[in-house]
Amino acid sequence: MNNLIDIMQLSKEELLELIDTALDIIANPDKYAESCKRKKLATLFFEPSTRTRLSFEAAMLELGGSVLGFSDAGTSSASKGESVADTAKVIGCYADIIAMRHPKEGAPLVASRNAGIPVINAGDGGHNHPTQTLADLLTIYREMGRLDDLTIGFCGDLKYGRTVHSLISAMTRFTGIKFVLISPKELEVPSYMIEDVLVKNNIPYEITRSLEEAMPSLDILYMTRIQKERFTDEAEYNRLKDSYILDADKMKLAKEKMAVLHPLPRVNEISVAVDKDPRACYFKQVRNGKYMREALILKLLGIKAGNAAHAEEQTVEVVTDKFKCTNPRCITCCEQEIVHEFKLADPEKMVYRCVYCEHEA
């Protein structure tokens, strides 16, 4: 594996290997302090971020490396119209590894095909956020002592929540998993996630509108904010923004050992009173993200090579001259000369999806 664009590039064995490395980093930080000496991480953040960007920077600095890059697309040549591909080619001349966040779905994939160095997807639109998923997995493992036999509830924005999509996909690697999907109808999990991930892998799930009804059965509650930046209609956002608020009264309905996760930032979907509850794990999640990003940087740079099996490469039919992506959030819709590629997602129904953003043809 040379890049991490989608969490499904990692096999179950590789996920567990990264967790083992992160646990060793936690226990023996001095052992890793010079691991990335003279290595440079470029953080290319075309979209605002606090936690993810600083987490990558802290991770690289704690490994003894250095950091360059930008945190605002307006300060980069993108403001002059430079393409993602050209930006990646240029940065590949300066750095050893790239972490990229971009509002257009598929942009990190384009970068990985052009940079010549490893690229990590730090979030692309509402599509994927694999390193947040690594933080989530380590948090679940440290809190619950396992990644199997769990009932996981996702609450809030499940349509645009890239962290939700990535964690659902990752947890299909483990056994005994059930999902409870809690959202307004307008913000339900996309149909392709239901069909291509849950149904295809025979993962049990239920869809509900009631957080209170779901609470007693959950081992993990994954709260998300309603993301204003994903809405084109402000009135629609205002109507939905307070759909779910987790407070102390709702926590009384939960299991004694339940863990509450949130990718942050929060707005008002979790009351600050919940922060005092020992089941509130979202700030632990932040710290765990740094450790997992350290482990991932080491893996992609080949500094601590593991023997874990890679995720099996599936032979998927890809066509390049049959469809054009119509998703306005897709990178193919805003940059010239990117070939529109579609993979055959369901051979029986002949369903094709965009390679970059999963949008159905």
Coordinates of C-alpha atoms in Angstrom, one line a residue:
M1 CA 0.0 0.0 0.0
N2 CA 1.5 3.3 -1.1
N3 CA -1.4 5.6 -0.3
L4 CA -4.5 5.7 1.9
I5 CA -7.5 7.1 0.0
D6 CA -10.2 4.7 1.3
I7 CA -10.3 2.8 4.5
M8 CA -11.1 -0.4 2.6
Q9 CA -7.6 -0.4 1.2
L10 CA -6.7 -1.8 4.6
S11 CA -7.3 -5.5 5.5
K12 CA -8.4 -6.5 9.0
E13 CA -4.8 -7.6 9.6
E14 CA -3.5 -4.2 8.6
L15 CA -5.9 -2.4 10.8
L16 CA -4.9 -4.5 13.7
E17 CA -1.2 -4.0 12.9
L18 CA -1.7 -0.2 12.9
I19 CA -3.5 -0.5 16.3
D20 CA -0.6 -2.6 17.7
T21 CA 1.9 0.0 16.4
A22 CA -0.1 2.9 18.0
L23 CA -0.3 1.0 21.3
D24 CA 3.5 0.6 21.2
I25 CA 3.9 4.3 20.5
I26 CA 1.8 5.1 23.5
A27 CA 3.8 2.8 25.7
N28 CA 7.2 3.6 24.3
P29 CA 7.3 7.1 22.7
D30 CA 11.1 7.5 23.0
K31 CA 11.5 4.4 20.8
Y32 CA 9.9 6.3 17.9
A33 CA 11.2 9.9 18.5
E34 CA 13.7 9.9 15.6
S35 CA 11.9 7.5 13.3
C36 CA 11.2 10.2 10.6
K37 CA 14.3 12.3 11.0
R38 CA 14.9 14.3 7.8
K39 CA 11.5 13.3 6.4
K40 CA 8.9 16.0 5.5
L41 CA 5.2 15.9 5.6
A42 CA 3.2 18.3 3.4
T43 CA -0.2 19.2 4.8
L44 CA -2.4 20.4 1.9
F45 CA -5.6 21.6 3.4
F46 CA -8.0 23.2 0.9
E47 CA -10.8 23.1 3.4
P48 CA -10.8 24.4 7.0
S49 CA -9.5 22.0 9.7
T50 CA -8.2 22.3 13.2
R51 CA -7.9 18.8 14.7
T52 CA -7.0 16.8 11.6
R53 CA -4.3 19.2 10.4
L54 CA -2.7 19.7 13.8
S55 CA -3.0 16.0 14.5
F56 CA -0.9 15.2 11.4
E57 CA 1.6 17.9 12.2
A58 CA 1.9 16.8 15.8
A59 CA 2.3 13.2 14.7
M60 CA 5.1 14.0 12.2
L61 CA 6.9 16.2 14.8
E62 CA 6.8 13.5 17.5
L63 CA 8.3 11.1 15.0
G64 CA 11.2 13.5 14.5
G65 CA 10.2 14.7 11.1
S66 CA 9.2 18.2 9.8
V67 CA 6.1 19.8 8.3
L68 CA 5.4 22.2 5.4
G69 CA 2.2 23.1 3.6
F70 CA -0.8 25.4 3.9
S71 CA -4.1 25.5 5.8
D72 CA -6.0 27.8 3.4
A73 CA -6.6 27.2 -0.3
G74 CA -6.5 30.9 -0.7
T75 CA -2.8 31.0 0.1
S76 CA -2.0 28.3 -2.5
S77 CA -1.8 28.3 -6.3
A78 CA -5.3 26.8 -6.3
S79 CA -6.5 30.4 -6.0
K80 CA -4.8 31.0 -9.4
G81 CA -6.5 28.0 -11.0
E82 CA -3.8 25.4 -10.6
S83 CA -5.2 21.8 -10.8
V84 CA -5.0 19.2 -8.0
A85 CA -2.8 17.1 -10.3
D86 CA -0.3 19.9 -10.9
T87 CA -0.2 20.9 -7.2
A88 CA 0.5 17.2 -6.3
K89 CA 3.3 17.0 -8.8
V90 CA 4.9 20.2 -7.4
I91 CA 4.6 19.1 -3.8
G92 CA 6.1 15.7 -4.7
C93 CA 9.3 17.5 -5.5
Y94 CA 9.5 18.9 -1.9
A95 CA 8.1 16.4 0.5
D96 CA 8.2 12.7 1.4
I97 CA 4.5 12.3 2.1
I98 CA 1.3 14.3 1.7
A99 CA -1.9 14.7 3.9
M100 CA -4.6 16.3 1.8
R101 CA -8.1 17.6 2.7
H102 CA -10.2 18.9 -0.2
P103 CA -13.9 19.9 -0.6
K104 CA -14.2 18.0 -3.9
E105 CA -14.8 14.2 -3.7
G106 CA -12.0 12.3 -5.3
A107 CA -9.3 15.0 -5.1
P108 CA -6.9 13.0 -3.0
L109 CA -7.2 10.1 -5.5
V110 CA -6.2 12.4 -8.3
A111 CA -3.3 13.7 -6.1
S112 CA -2.1 10.1 -5.4
R113 CA -2.0 9.4 -9.1
N114 CA 0.3 12.4 -9.7
A115 CA 2.4 13.1 -6.6
G116 CA 5.0 10.3 -6.9
I117 CA 5.0 10.1 -3.0
P118 CA 2.5 8.6 -0.6
V119 CA -0.8 10.5 -0.2
I120 CA -3.2 10.3 2.7
N121 CA -6.8 11.3 2.3
A122 CA -7.5 13.7 5.2
G123 CA -11.1 14.1 4.1
D124 CA -12.7 14.7 0.6
G125 CA -16.0 16.4 0.7
G126 CA -18.7 14.2 2.2
H127 CA -17.0 11.1 0.8
N128 CA -14.2 9.6 2.9
H129 CA -12.1 10.3 6.0
P130 CA -10.0 7.2 6.6
T131 CA -7.6 8.6 9.2
Q132 CA -10.5 9.7 11.4
T133 CA -11.7 6.1 11.2
L134 CA -8.3 4.9 12.4
A135 CA -8.8 7.2 15.4
D136 CA -12.3 5.8 15.9
L137 CA -11.0 2.2 15.8
L138 CA -8.3 2.7 18.3
T139 CA -10.7 4.5 20.6
I140 CA -13.3 1.7 20.4
Y141 CA -10.6 -0.9 21.0
R142 CA -9.1 0.9 24.0
E143 CA -12.6 1.5 25.5
M144 CA -14.3 -1.8 24.8
G145 CA -11.3 -4.1 24.6
R146 CA -12.5 -5.5 21.2
L147 CA -13.7 -4.7 17.7
D148 CA -16.0 -7.6 17.3
D149 CA -19.6 -8.2 18.7
L150 CA -20.7 -4.6 19.0
T151 CA -23.9 -2.6 18.3
I152 CA -22.9 0.8 16.9
G153 CA -25.3 3.6 16.6
F154 CA -24.7 6.5 14.3
C155 CA -26.7 9.7 15.0
G156 CA -27.1 13.0 13.1
D157 CA -25.9 13.7 9.6
L158 CA -25.4 10.3 8.0
K159 CA -25.7 11.5 4.4
Y160 CA -22.8 13.9 4.3
G161 CA -20.9 12.5 7.3
R162 CA -17.7 11.1 5.7
T163 CA -16.6 9.8 9.1
V164 CA -19.7 7.7 9.3
H165 CA -19.2 6.3 5.8
S166 CA -15.6 5.3 6.5
L167 CA -16.3 3.7 9.9
I168 CA -19.2 1.7 8.6
S169 CA -17.0 0.3 5.9
A170 CA -14.1 -0.4 8.3
M171 CA -16.3 -2.3 10.8
T172 CA -17.5 -4.7 8.1
R173 CA -14.1 -6.3 8.6
F174 CA -15.1 -7.6 12.0
T175 CA -17.7 -10.1 13.2
G176 CA -20.9 -9.7 15.2
I177 CA -21.4 -6.1 14.2
K178 CA -24.8 -4.4 14.0
F179 CA -25.6 -0.8 13.0
V180 CA -28.4 1.4 14.2
L181 CA -28.8 4.4 11.9
I182 CA -30.4 7.4 13.6
S183 CA -31.2 10.4 11.4
P184 CA -33.9 12.6 9.9
K185 CA -35.1 11.1 6.6
E186 CA -33.3 13.9 4.7
L187 CA -29.9 12.9 6.2
E188 CA -30.1 9.1 5.9
V189 CA -27.1 7.0 5.0
P190 CA -26.7 7.1 1.2
S191 CA -28.3 4.2 -0.6
Y192 CA -25.0 3.1 -2.1
M193 CA -23.7 2.5 1.5
I194 CA -26.8 0.5 2.3
E195 CA -26.6 -1.6 -0.9
D196 CA -22.9 -1.9 -1.6
V197 CA -21.7 -2.2 2.0
L198 CA -24.3 -3.4 4.4
V199 CA -26.6 -5.6 2.3
K200 CA -23.7 -6.9 0.2
N201 CA -21.9 -8.0 3.4
N202 CA -25.0 -9.3 5.2
I203 CA -24.5 -6.8 8.0
P204 CA -27.6 -6.3 10.2
Y205 CA -28.9 -2.8 10.5
E206 CA -31.9 -0.8 11.4
I207 CA -33.0 2.7 10.6
T208 CA -34.8 4.8 13.2
R209 CA -35.7 8.4 13.9
S210 CA -35.5 8.1 17.7
L211 CA -32.3 8.4 19.6
E212 CA -34.1 7.6 22.9
E213 CA -35.4 4.3 21.6
A214 CA -32.0 3.3 20.3
M215 CA -29.9 4.2 23.4
P216 CA -30.4 1.0 25.6
S217 CA -29.1 -1.4 22.9
L218 CA -25.9 0.5 22.0
D219 CA -22.3 -0.3 22.8
I220 CA -21.1 2.7 20.9
L221 CA -22.9 5.9 20.1
Y222 CA -21.3 7.9 17.3
M223 CA -22.7 11.4 17.3
T224 CA -22.2 13.8 14.4
R225 CA -23.0 17.4 13.8
I226 CA -25.4 18.6 11.1
Q227 CA -22.8 20.1 8.7
K228 CA -23.9 23.6 7.5
E229 CA -21.1 23.7 4.9
R230 CA -22.7 20.7 3.0
F231 CA -26.0 22.5 2.6
T232 CA -26.9 24.7 -0.4
D233 CA -30.2 25.7 1.3
E234 CA -29.7 27.5 4.6
A235 CA -33.4 27.2 5.5
E236 CA -33.1 23.4 5.2
Y237 CA -30.0 23.4 7.5
N238 CA -31.8 25.5 10.1
R239 CA -34.8 23.1 10.1
L240 CA -32.6 20.1 10.7
K241 CA -29.7 21.4 12.8
D242 CA -31.2 20.6 16.2
S243 CA -32.7 17.2 15.2
Y244 CA -30.7 15.4 17.9
I245 CA -29.1 16.7 21.1
L246 CA -27.4 14.2 23.5
D247 CA -27.8 15.3 27.1
A248 CA -27.5 13.9 30.6
D249 CA -31.1 12.6 30.7
K250 CA -30.6 10.6 27.5
M251 CA -27.3 9.2 28.9
K252 CA -29.3 7.6 31.7
L253 CA -30.9 5.3 29.1
A254 CA -27.5 3.9 28.0
K255 CA -25.5 1.0 29.1
E256 CA -23.0 1.5 31.9
K257 CA -20.1 0.5 29.5
M258 CA -21.3 2.4 26.4
A259 CA -18.8 4.8 24.8
V260 CA -19.8 8.1 23.1
L261 CA -17.7 9.1 20.1
H262 CA -17.8 12.3 18.0
P263 CA -15.4 13.3 15.2
L264 CA -15.6 17.0 16.3
P265 CA -16.1 19.8 16.0
R266 CA -19.4 19.7 17.9
V267 CA -21.9 22.6 17.8
N268 CA -24.7 21.7 20.2
E269 CA -25.5 18.1 19.4
I270 CA -23.7 17.0 22.7
S271 CA -24.4 19.0 25.8
V272 CA -21.3 20.1 27.7
A273 CA -22.8 18.3 30.7
V274 CA -22.1 15.0 29.0
D275 CA -18.3 15.8 29.1
K276 CA -18.2 14.8 32.7
D277 CA -19.7 11.4 32.0
P278 CA -16.9 8.7 32.0
R279 CA -18.5 7.3 28.9
A280 CA -17.7 10.5 26.9
C281 CA -14.7 9.5 24.8
Y282 CA -14.5 12.2 22.1
F283 CA -11.5 14.0 23.6
K284 CA -9.7 10.7 24.0
Q285 CA -10.5 10.1 20.4
V286 CA -8.5 13.2 19.4
R287 CA -5.4 12.0 21.2
N288 CA -5.9 8.5 19.7
G289 CA -6.0 10.1 16.3
K290 CA -2.5 11.4 16.7
Y291 CA -1.1 8.0 17.6
M292 CA -2.8 6.3 14.7
R293 CA -1.5 8.9 12.3
E294 CA 2.0 8.3 13.6
A295 CA 1.5 4.6 12.9
L296 CA 0.2 5.3 9.4
I297 CA 3.0 7.6 8.5
L298 CA 5.5 5.0 9.5
K299 CA 3.7 2.3 7.5
L300 CA 3.4 4.4 4.3
L301 CA 7.1 5.5 4.5
G302 CA 8.1 1.9 5.0
I303 CA 10.0 2.8 8.2
K304 CA 8.3 0.1 10.3
A305 CA 7.3 -2.6 7.8
G306 CA 4.8 -5.1 8.9
N307 CA 4.0 -8.6 7.6
A308 CA 0.3 -8.2 7.6
A309 CA -1.7 -9.3 4.6
H310 CA -3.0 -6.6 2.4
A311 CA -6.7 -6.2 1.6
E312 CA -7.5 -8.5 -1.3
E313 CA -7.5 -6.6 -4.6
Q314 CA -10.9 -7.3 -6.3
T315 CA -11.1 -7.3 -10.0
V316 CA -13.6 -4.6 -10.9
E317 CA -14.6 -3.6 -14.4
V318 CA -13.9 0.0 -15.0
V319 CA -15.1 2.0 -18.0
T320 CA -13.8 5.3 -19.1
D321 CA -15.9 6.3 -22.1
K322 CA -19.5 5.4 -21.2
F323 CA -20.6 7.8 -18.5
K324 CA -20.0 11.3 -17.2
C325 CA -20.3 12.1 -13.5
T326 CA -23.0 14.5 -12.6
N327 CA -22.2 14.9 -8.9
P328 CA -21.4 18.7 -8.5
R329 CA -19.2 17.8 -5.5
C330 CA -17.0 15.4 -7.6
I331 CA -13.5 16.5 -8.5
T332 CA -14.2 15.6 -12.2
C333 CA -16.8 18.3 -12.4
C334 CA -14.5 21.2 -11.6
E335 CA -11.1 20.3 -13.2
Q336 CA -10.4 19.7 -16.8
E337 CA -8.9 16.6 -18.4
I338 CA -9.7 14.2 -15.5
V339 CA -10.9 11.0 -17.2
H340 CA -14.4 10.1 -16.0
E341 CA -14.0 6.5 -14.7
F342 CA -16.9 4.3 -13.5
K343 CA -16.6 0.9 -11.8
L344 CA -19.2 -1.9 -12.0
A345 CA -20.5 -1.9 -8.5
D346 CA -23.3 -4.4 -9.0
P347 CA -22.9 -6.8 -11.9
E348 CA -26.4 -8.3 -11.5
K349 CA -28.1 -4.9 -11.7
M350 CA -25.4 -3.4 -13.9
V351 CA -24.9 -0.5 -11.6
Y352 CA -21.9 1.7 -12.3
R353 CA -20.5 4.2 -9.8
C354 CA -17.9 7.0 -10.2
V355 CA -14.4 5.9 -9.1
Y356 CA -13.8 9.2 -7.5
C357 CA -17.1 9.9 -5.5
E358 CA -19.3 6.7 -5.7
H359 CA -22.1 8.6 -7.5
E360 CA -24.3 6.3 -9.5
A361 CA -24.2 6.6 -13.3

